Amino acid sequence: MTLADSGRATGAGSVAPAERGATRIADRVVAKIAGQAAREALGAPPPDSAPPNATVVVHRETARVRVALELPYPSDIGGQCAAVRRRVMERVGTLAGMHVSDVAVQVERLHLAHAHDAAQGRTR
């Protein structure tokens, strides 16, 4: 390496971070992160239930998330929804580096635990 080469190497490293470019994370990637976070928050899904589905709208560095899910019944529905909100905000913030302004949880269906047990031939 010559003296001229070393000058070019240090000059290239002095570009300000804002001038180097930007990383853009696709909305569908953020939606997958949110869906996985919802699954983590809920634990084992009820039998015959669909996995949580997330849709996301990203504006600059802020994401708005909607999660549709199915829950067992009877259960603490409000507590489970709050756990999903917290986990989605945490994971999207950590993995995508985005601020999550809103997480809307939509309960699509409730699965009766007793109805599933009766279908299996069990009684309580």
Short mmCIF file of C-alpha atoms in Angstrom, two decimals, residues 1-121:
data_model
loop_
_atom_site.label_atom_id
_atom_site.label_comp_id
_atom_site.label_asym_id
_atom_site.label_seq_id
_atom_site.Cartn_x
_atom_site.Cartn_y
_atom_site.Cartn_z
CA MET A 1 0.00 0.00 0.00
CA THR A 2 1.43 3.35 -0.98
CA LEU A 3 1.04 6.65 0.78
CA ALA A 4 -1.54 7.74 -1.81
CA ASP A 5 -3.56 4.55 -1.24
CA SER A 6 -3.64 5.11 2.51
CA GLY A 7 -4.96 8.65 1.99
CA ARG A 8 -7.84 7.36 -0.13
CA ALA A 9 -8.71 4.71 2.44
CA THR A 10 -9.03 7.22 5.26
CA GLY A 11 -10.89 9.72 3.05
CA ALA A 12 -13.54 7.11 2.15
CA GLY A 13 -14.14 6.34 5.82
CA SER A 14 -14.89 9.97 6.67
CA VAL A 15 -18.28 10.08 4.90
CA ALA A 16 -21.01 11.11 7.30
CA PRO A 17 -23.44 8.29 8.20
CA ALA A 18 -26.44 10.20 6.80
CA GLU A 19 -24.73 10.42 3.41
CA ARG A 20 -23.89 6.69 3.15
CA GLY A 21 -27.44 5.53 2.42
CA ALA A 22 -30.29 3.95 4.30
CA THR A 23 -31.68 0.53 5.04
CA ARG A 24 -35.36 0.04 4.32
CA ILE A 25 -37.21 -2.89 5.84
CA ALA A 26 -40.21 -4.04 3.81
CA ASP A 27 -43.66 -3.90 5.40
CA ARG A 28 -44.14 -7.64 4.89
CA VAL A 29 -40.96 -8.35 6.87
CA VAL A 30 -42.21 -6.22 9.76
CA ALA A 31 -45.57 -8.04 9.52
CA LYS A 32 -43.80 -11.41 9.82
CA ILE A 33 -41.90 -10.20 12.87
CA ALA A 34 -45.18 -8.99 14.43
CA GLY A 35 -46.96 -12.28 13.67
CA GLN A 36 -44.16 -14.30 15.22
CA ALA A 37 -44.14 -12.02 18.28
CA ALA A 38 -47.89 -12.58 18.71
CA ARG A 39 -47.35 -16.37 18.56
CA GLU A 40 -44.62 -16.05 21.20
CA ALA A 41 -46.90 -14.03 23.48
CA LEU A 42 -49.80 -16.49 23.23
CA GLY A 43 -47.88 -19.73 23.68
CA ALA A 44 -49.55 -22.93 22.46
CA PRO A 45 -52.48 -22.15 20.15
CA PRO A 46 -55.93 -23.66 20.65
CA PRO A 47 -56.51 -26.81 18.59
CA ASP A 48 -57.84 -26.15 15.09
CA SER A 49 -56.96 -22.45 15.27
CA ALA A 50 -55.28 -20.29 12.66
CA PRO A 51 -51.96 -18.68 13.58
CA PRO A 52 -51.96 -14.94 14.31
CA ASN A 53 -51.91 -12.80 11.20
CA ALA A 54 -50.35 -9.33 11.22
CA THR A 55 -50.65 -6.43 8.81
CA VAL A 56 -48.39 -3.42 9.03
CA VAL A 57 -48.23 0.13 7.72
CA VAL A 58 -44.80 1.72 7.96
CA HIS A 59 -44.26 5.46 7.62
CA ARG A 60 -40.62 6.47 7.91
CA GLU A 61 -39.38 4.79 11.10
CA THR A 62 -42.81 4.28 12.68
CA ALA A 63 -44.98 1.17 12.31
CA ARG A 64 -48.70 0.69 12.92
CA VAL A 65 -49.60 -2.95 13.44
CA ARG A 66 -52.90 -4.87 13.34
CA VAL A 67 -52.88 -8.45 14.61
CA ALA A 68 -55.81 -10.80 14.01
CA LEU A 69 -55.85 -13.88 16.22
CA GLU A 70 -57.91 -16.64 17.76
CA LEU A 71 -58.02 -17.30 21.50
CA PRO A 72 -59.17 -20.09 23.80
CA TYR A 73 -62.28 -19.46 25.88
CA PRO A 74 -62.67 -19.13 28.80
CA SER A 75 -59.47 -17.20 29.36
CA ASP A 76 -58.25 -13.72 30.27
CA ILE A 77 -58.87 -12.16 26.86
CA GLY A 78 -57.80 -8.66 27.93
CA GLY A 79 -54.62 -9.98 29.51
CA GLN A 80 -53.71 -12.00 26.43
CA CYS A 81 -54.32 -9.01 24.13
CA ALA A 82 -52.15 -6.80 26.36
CA ALA A 83 -49.37 -9.42 26.29
CA VAL A 84 -49.56 -9.52 22.48
CA ARG A 85 -49.34 -5.70 22.29
CA ARG A 86 -46.29 -5.60 24.58
CA ARG A 87 -44.47 -8.42 22.80
CA VAL A 88 -45.14 -7.00 19.31
CA MET A 89 -43.88 -3.55 20.33
CA GLU A 90 -40.77 -5.04 21.92
CA ARG A 91 -39.83 -7.41 19.07
CA VAL A 92 -40.52 -5.00 16.19
CA GLY A 93 -38.54 -2.33 18.02
CA THR A 94 -35.64 -4.67 18.69
CA LEU A 95 -35.45 -6.56 15.40
CA ALA A 96 -36.53 -3.87 12.91
CA GLY A 97 -35.37 -0.80 14.83
CA MET A 98 -38.78 0.85 14.45
CA HIS A 99 -41.01 2.70 16.82
CA VAL A 100 -44.43 1.05 17.04
CA SER A 101 -47.07 3.73 17.51
CA ASP A 102 -50.10 1.45 17.64
CA VAL A 103 -50.86 -2.26 17.97
CA ALA A 104 -54.50 -3.12 17.32
CA VAL A 105 -55.45 -6.65 18.38
CA GLN A 106 -58.51 -8.09 16.69
CA VAL A 107 -59.92 -11.30 18.17
CA GLU A 108 -61.37 -13.17 15.19
CA ARG A 109 -62.66 -16.22 17.00
CA LEU A 110 -62.91 -17.79 20.46
CA HIS A 111 -62.38 -21.53 20.81
CA LEU A 112 -64.41 -23.16 23.56
CA ALA A 113 -62.22 -25.55 25.52
CA HIS A 114 -65.28 -27.56 26.61
CA ALA A 115 -66.53 -27.96 23.02
CA HIS A 116 -63.17 -29.39 21.95
CA ASP A 117 -63.10 -31.82 24.90
CA ALA A 118 -66.66 -33.00 24.08
CA ALA A 119 -65.68 -33.52 20.45
CA GLN A 120 -62.85 -35.75 21.66
CA GLY A 121 -65.31 -37.86 23.70
#
